[in-house]
Coordinates of C-alpha atoms in Angstrom, one line a residue:
X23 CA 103.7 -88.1 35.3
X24 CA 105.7 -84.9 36.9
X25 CA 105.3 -81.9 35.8
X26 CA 107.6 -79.2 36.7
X27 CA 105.5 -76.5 35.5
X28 CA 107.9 -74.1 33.7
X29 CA 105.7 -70.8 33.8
X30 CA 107.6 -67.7 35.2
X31 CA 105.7 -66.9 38.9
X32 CA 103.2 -64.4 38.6
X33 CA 103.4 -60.8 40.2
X34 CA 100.8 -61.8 42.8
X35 CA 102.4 -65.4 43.7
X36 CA 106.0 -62.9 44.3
X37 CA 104.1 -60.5 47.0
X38 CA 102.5 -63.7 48.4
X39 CA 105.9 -65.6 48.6
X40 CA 108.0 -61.9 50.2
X41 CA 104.7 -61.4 52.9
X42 CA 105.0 -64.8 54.4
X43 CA 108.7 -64.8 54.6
X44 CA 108.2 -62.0 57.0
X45 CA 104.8 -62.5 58.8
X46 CA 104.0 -66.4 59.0
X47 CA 107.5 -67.8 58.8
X48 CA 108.5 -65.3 61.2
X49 CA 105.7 -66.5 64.2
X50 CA 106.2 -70.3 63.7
X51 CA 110.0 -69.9 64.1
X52 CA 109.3 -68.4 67.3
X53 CA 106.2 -69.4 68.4
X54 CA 106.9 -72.9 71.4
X55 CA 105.4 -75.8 71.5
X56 CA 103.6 -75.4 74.2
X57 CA 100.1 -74.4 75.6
X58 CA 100.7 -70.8 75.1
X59 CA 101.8 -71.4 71.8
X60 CA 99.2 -73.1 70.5
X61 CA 97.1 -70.6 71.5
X62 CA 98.9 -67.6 69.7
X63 CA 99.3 -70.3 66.9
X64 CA 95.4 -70.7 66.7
X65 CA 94.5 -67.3 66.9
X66 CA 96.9 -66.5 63.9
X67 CA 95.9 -68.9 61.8
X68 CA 91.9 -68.3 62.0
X69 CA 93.8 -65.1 60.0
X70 CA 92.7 -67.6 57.4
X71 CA 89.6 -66.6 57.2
X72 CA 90.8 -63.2 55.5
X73 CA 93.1 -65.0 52.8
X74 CA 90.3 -67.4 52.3
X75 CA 86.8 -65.2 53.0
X76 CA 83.5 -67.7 53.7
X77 CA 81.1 -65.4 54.1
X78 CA 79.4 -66.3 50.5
X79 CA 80.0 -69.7 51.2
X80 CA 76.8 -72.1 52.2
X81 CA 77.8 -74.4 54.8
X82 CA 75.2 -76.9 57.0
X83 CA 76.5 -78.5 60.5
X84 CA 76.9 -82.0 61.2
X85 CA 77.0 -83.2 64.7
X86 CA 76.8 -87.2 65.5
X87 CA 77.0 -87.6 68.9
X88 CA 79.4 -89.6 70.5
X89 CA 76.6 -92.2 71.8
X90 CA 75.6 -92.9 68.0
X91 CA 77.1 -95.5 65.9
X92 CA 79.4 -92.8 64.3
X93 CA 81.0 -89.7 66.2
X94 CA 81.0 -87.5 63.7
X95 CA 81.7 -83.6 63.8
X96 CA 82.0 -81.5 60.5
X97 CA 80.2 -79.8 57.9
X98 CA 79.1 -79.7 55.0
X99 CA 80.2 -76.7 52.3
X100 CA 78.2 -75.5 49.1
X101 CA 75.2 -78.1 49.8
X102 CA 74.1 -81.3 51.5
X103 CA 73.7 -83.9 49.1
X104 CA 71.2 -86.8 49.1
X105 CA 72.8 -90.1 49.6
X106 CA 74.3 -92.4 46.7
X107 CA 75.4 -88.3 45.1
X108 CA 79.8 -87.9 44.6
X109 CA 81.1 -85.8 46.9
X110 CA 84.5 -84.7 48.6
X111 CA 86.0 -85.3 51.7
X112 CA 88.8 -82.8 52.8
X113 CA 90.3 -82.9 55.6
X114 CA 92.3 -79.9 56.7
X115 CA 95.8 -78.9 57.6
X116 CA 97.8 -77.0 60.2
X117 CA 100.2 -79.0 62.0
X118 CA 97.4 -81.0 63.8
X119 CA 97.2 -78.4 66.5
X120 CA 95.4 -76.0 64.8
X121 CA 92.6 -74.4 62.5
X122 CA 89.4 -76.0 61.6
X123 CA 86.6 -76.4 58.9
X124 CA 86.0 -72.7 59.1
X125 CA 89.4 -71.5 59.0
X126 CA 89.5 -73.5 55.4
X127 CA 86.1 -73.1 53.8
X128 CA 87.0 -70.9 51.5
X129 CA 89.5 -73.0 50.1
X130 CA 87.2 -76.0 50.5
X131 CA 84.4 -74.0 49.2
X132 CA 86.1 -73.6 45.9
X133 CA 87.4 -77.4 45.9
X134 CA 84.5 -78.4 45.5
X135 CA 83.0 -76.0 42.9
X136 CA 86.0 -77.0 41.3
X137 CA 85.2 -80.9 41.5
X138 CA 80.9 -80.2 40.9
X139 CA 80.5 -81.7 44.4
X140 CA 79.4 -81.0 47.3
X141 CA 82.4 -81.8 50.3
X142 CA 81.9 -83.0 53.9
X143 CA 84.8 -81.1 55.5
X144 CA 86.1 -83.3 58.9
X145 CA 86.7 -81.3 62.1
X146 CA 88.7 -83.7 64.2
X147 CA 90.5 -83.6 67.4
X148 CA 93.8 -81.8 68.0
X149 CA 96.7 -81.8 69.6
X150 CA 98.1 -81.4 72.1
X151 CA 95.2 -81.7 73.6
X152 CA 94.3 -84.7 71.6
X153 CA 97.9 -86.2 70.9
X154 CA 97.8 -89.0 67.8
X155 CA 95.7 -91.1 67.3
X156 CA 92.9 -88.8 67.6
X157 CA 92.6 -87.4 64.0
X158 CA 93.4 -90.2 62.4
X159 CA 90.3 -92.1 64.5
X160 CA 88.3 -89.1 63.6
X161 CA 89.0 -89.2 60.1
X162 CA 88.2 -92.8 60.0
X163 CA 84.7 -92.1 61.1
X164 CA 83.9 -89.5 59.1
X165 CA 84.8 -91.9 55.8
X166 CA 82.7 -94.7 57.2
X167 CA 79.9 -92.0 58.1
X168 CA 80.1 -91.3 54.3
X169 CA 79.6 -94.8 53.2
X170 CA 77.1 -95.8 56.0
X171 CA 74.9 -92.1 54.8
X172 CA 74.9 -94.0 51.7
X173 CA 77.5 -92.4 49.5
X174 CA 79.4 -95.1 47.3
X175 CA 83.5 -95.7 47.8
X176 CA 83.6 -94.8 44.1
X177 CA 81.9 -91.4 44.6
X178 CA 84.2 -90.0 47.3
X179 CA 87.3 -88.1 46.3
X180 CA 89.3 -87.3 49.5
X181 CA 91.4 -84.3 49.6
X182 CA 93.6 -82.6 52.5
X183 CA 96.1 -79.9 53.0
X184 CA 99.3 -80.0 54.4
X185 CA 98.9 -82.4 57.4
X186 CA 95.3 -82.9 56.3
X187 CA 97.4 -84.9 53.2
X188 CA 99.1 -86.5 55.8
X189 CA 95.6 -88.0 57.1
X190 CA 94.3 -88.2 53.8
X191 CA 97.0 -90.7 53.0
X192 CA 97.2 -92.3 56.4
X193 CA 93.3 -92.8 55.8
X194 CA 93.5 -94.5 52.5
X195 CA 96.5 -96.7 54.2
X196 CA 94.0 -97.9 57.2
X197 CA 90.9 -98.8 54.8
X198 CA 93.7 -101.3 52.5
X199 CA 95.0 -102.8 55.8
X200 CA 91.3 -103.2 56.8
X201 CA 90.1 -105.2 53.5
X202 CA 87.8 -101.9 53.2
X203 CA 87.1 -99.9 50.0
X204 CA 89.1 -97.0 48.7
X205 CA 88.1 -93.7 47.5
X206 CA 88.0 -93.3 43.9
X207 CA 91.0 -90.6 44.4
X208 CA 93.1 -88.2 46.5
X209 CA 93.4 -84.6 45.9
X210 CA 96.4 -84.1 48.3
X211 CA 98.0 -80.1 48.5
X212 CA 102.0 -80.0 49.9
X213 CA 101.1 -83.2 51.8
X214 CA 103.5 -84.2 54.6
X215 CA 104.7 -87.9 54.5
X216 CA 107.0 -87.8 56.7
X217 CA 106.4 -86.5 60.0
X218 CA 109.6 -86.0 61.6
X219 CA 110.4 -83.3 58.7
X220 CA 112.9 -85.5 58.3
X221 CA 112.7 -85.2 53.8
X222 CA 111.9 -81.9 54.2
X223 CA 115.2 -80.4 55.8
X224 CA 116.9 -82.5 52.8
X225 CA 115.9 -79.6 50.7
X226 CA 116.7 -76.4 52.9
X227 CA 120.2 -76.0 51.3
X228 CA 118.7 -75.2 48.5
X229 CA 115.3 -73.6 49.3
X230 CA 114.3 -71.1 51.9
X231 CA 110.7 -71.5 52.4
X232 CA 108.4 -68.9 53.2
X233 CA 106.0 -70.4 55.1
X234 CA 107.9 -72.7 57.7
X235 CA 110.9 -74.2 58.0
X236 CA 111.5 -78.0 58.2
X237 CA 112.5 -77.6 62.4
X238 CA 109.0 -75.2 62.7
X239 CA 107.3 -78.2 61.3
X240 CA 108.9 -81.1 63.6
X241 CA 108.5 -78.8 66.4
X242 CA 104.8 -78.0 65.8
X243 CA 103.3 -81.6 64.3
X244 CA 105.6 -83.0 67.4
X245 CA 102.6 -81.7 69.7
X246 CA 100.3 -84.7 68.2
X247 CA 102.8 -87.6 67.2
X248 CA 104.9 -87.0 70.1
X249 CA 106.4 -90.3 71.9
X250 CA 104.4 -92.3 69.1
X251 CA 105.5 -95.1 67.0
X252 CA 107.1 -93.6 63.8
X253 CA 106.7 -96.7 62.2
X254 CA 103.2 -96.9 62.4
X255 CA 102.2 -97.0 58.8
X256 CA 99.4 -94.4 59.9
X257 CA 102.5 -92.3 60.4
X258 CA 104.6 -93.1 57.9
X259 CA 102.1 -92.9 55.1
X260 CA 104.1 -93.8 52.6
X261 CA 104.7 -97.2 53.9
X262 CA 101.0 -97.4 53.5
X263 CA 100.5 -97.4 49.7
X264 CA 99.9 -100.0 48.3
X265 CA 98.4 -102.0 45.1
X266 CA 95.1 -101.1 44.6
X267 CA 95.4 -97.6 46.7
X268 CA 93.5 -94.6 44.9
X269 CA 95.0 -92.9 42.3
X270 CA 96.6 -89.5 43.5
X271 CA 96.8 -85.5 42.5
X272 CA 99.7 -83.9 44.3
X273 CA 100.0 -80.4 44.0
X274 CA 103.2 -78.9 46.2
X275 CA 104.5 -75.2 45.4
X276 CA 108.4 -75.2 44.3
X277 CA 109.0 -72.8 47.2
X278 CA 108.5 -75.3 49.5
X279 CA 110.4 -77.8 51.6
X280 CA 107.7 -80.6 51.3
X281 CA 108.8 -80.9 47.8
X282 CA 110.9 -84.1 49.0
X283 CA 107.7 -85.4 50.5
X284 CA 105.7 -84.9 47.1
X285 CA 108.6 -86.5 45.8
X286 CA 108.8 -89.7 47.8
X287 CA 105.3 -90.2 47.9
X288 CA 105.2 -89.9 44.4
X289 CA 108.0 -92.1 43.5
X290 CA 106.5 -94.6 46.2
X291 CA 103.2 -95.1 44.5
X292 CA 104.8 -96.0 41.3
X293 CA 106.9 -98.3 43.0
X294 CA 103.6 -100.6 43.4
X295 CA 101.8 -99.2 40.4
X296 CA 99.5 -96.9 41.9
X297 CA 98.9 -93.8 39.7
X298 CA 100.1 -90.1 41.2
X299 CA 100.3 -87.2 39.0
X300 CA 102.6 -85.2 40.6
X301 CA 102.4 -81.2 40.1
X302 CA 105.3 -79.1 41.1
X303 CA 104.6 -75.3 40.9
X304 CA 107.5 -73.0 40.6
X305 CA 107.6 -69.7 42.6
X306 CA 104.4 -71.0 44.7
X307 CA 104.2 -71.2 48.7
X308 CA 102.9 -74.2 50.9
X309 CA 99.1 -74.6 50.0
X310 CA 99.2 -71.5 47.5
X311 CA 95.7 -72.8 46.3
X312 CA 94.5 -70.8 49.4
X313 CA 95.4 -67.6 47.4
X314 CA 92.8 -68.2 44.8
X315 CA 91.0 -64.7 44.7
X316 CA 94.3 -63.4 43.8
X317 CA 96.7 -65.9 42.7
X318 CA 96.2 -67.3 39.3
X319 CA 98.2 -70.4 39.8
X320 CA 95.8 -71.3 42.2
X321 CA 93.2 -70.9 39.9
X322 CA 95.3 -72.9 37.3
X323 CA 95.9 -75.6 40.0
X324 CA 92.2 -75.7 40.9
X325 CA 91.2 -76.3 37.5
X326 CA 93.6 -79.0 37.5
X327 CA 91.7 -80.6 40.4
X328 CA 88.7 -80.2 38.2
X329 CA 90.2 -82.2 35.4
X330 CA 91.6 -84.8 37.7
X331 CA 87.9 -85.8 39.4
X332 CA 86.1 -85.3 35.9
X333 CA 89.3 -88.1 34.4
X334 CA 88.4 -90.5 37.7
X335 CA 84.6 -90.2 37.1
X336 CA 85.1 -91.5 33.4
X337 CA 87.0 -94.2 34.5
X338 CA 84.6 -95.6 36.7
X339 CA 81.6 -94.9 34.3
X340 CA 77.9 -93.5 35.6
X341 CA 77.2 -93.9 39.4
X342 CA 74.5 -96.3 40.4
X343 CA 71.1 -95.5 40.1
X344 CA 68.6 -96.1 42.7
X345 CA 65.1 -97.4 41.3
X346 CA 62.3 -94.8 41.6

């Protein structure tokens, strides 16, 4: 079910919304698409890691080299979990030329506190020095890392931000085509479906978003699907869903463009009977669930996440138990 969440925007979520018009929108407008740019573009957004400190925030490297079965790069945030235990698996946003698992482990940090699991956040190749389909190979692996550590399809949740949704989706899209087993749900904040920003500029009349604009956002995720095949379904994710595809949370902020893309997705999955709750929060920015120290719609839209993984774990009833 929508829901257009009628509260009026908090004080906080205002200042939020007026300092990104002029800081973050301002850079990506001007920053190019080119080597130079994705340098400036990287430093600024390890800024991050002061909107989203992770100094109290346990985190244990994981490093599979490429010569074993599975080359996996990542972390895991709050603990490591023995095998067969739920866990999360976010992958992270930025236009697929930037940031990492440490720009974002804050927020993933609190993801999973919010979900009682532990999360495996992905740190996958980027563009343009790893143009498409790197991350979406990468994020492949980690999920079959997941199940081959032992962790069951029905106890992973995966979650993503931005162009981590994107993946997310694109990632659920290759295990169906595959015959492989879904997650038991996606957690997916202002996802892009369509990577052209195509859906997006259909709602800049009407909205000025502070975080990026819809030509920003072509110009930037153009780096990694650049001269690609836009019909590829692992590009057009929305093509992708399908019966039987995990249920979805999408959270998008009503100050943002990707509201068309939270809408076609949504309206997509329905199409086929695949359940997406679809959460649009007025006055809130693009991934607003970043701000959570000092937001408390991102606190609000965390414990949403919460209620959505403890629903999905009712459904499918105790994990299995290993014999002692």
């Amino acid at each position: 079910m929508d829901r257009n969440l009628s509260a009026t925007p908090s004080r906080a979520s205002r200042i939020v919304a007026a300092v990104m018009l002029l800081t973050v929108r301002r850079l990506g407008s001007r920053l190019p698409a080119t080597r130079a740019g994705v340098r400036i573009g990287r430093a600024a957004m390890h800024g991050l890691r002061l909107v989203m400190p992770s100094w109290t925030v346990a985190r244990f490297p994981v490093h599979e080299h490429a010569d074993t079965e599975f080359a996996v790069r990542g972390e895991w945030v709050n603990a490591v979990p023995e095998p067969h235990e739920p866990v999360v698996y976010y992958l992270h946003g930025s236009a697929y030329f930037s940031c990492s698992p440490g720009t974002h482990r804050g927020l993933v940090g609190r993801v999973g506190r919010a979900s009682g699991r532990p999360v495996f956040a992905a740190r996958y190749r980027l563009a343009p020095e790893d143009p498409f389909p790197a991350a979406h190979e990468d994020a492949l692996r980690g999920y079959l890392w997941l199940l081959a550590r032992g962790h069951r399809p029905a106890d992973i949740v995966v979650a993503g931000d931005s162009a981590g949704g994107h993946l997310a989706l694109a990632l659920a899209g290759e295990l169906a085509r595959r015959g492989l087993p879904q997650p038991s749900g996606l957690v997916l904040f202002s996802p892009v479906a369509d990577p052209t920003f195509g859906l997006a500029a259909t709602k800049e009349p009407g909205i000025r978003d502070p975080y990026a604009s819809a030509t920003t956002g072509n110009r930037l995720v153009g780096m990694y699907v650049a001269g690609s095949d836009l019909a590829d379904p692992r590009l057009d994710v929305a093509a992708g869903i399908a019966p039987g595809f995990a249920p979805m949370l999408i959270q998008v902020g009503g100050l943002e463009v990707l509201q068309a893309d939270a809408e076609h997705l949504a309206a997509t999955a329905r199409r086929v009977g695949v359940r997406c709750d679809l959460q649009i929060w007025p006055g809130q920015v693009h991934v607003f669930q970043a701000g959570y120290l000092a937001v408390p719609e991102a606190v609000a839209a965390l414990a949403e996440v919460s209620a959505f993984v403890t629903g999905i774990e009712r459904a499918s009833g105790p994990p299995d138990r290993m014999p002692a």
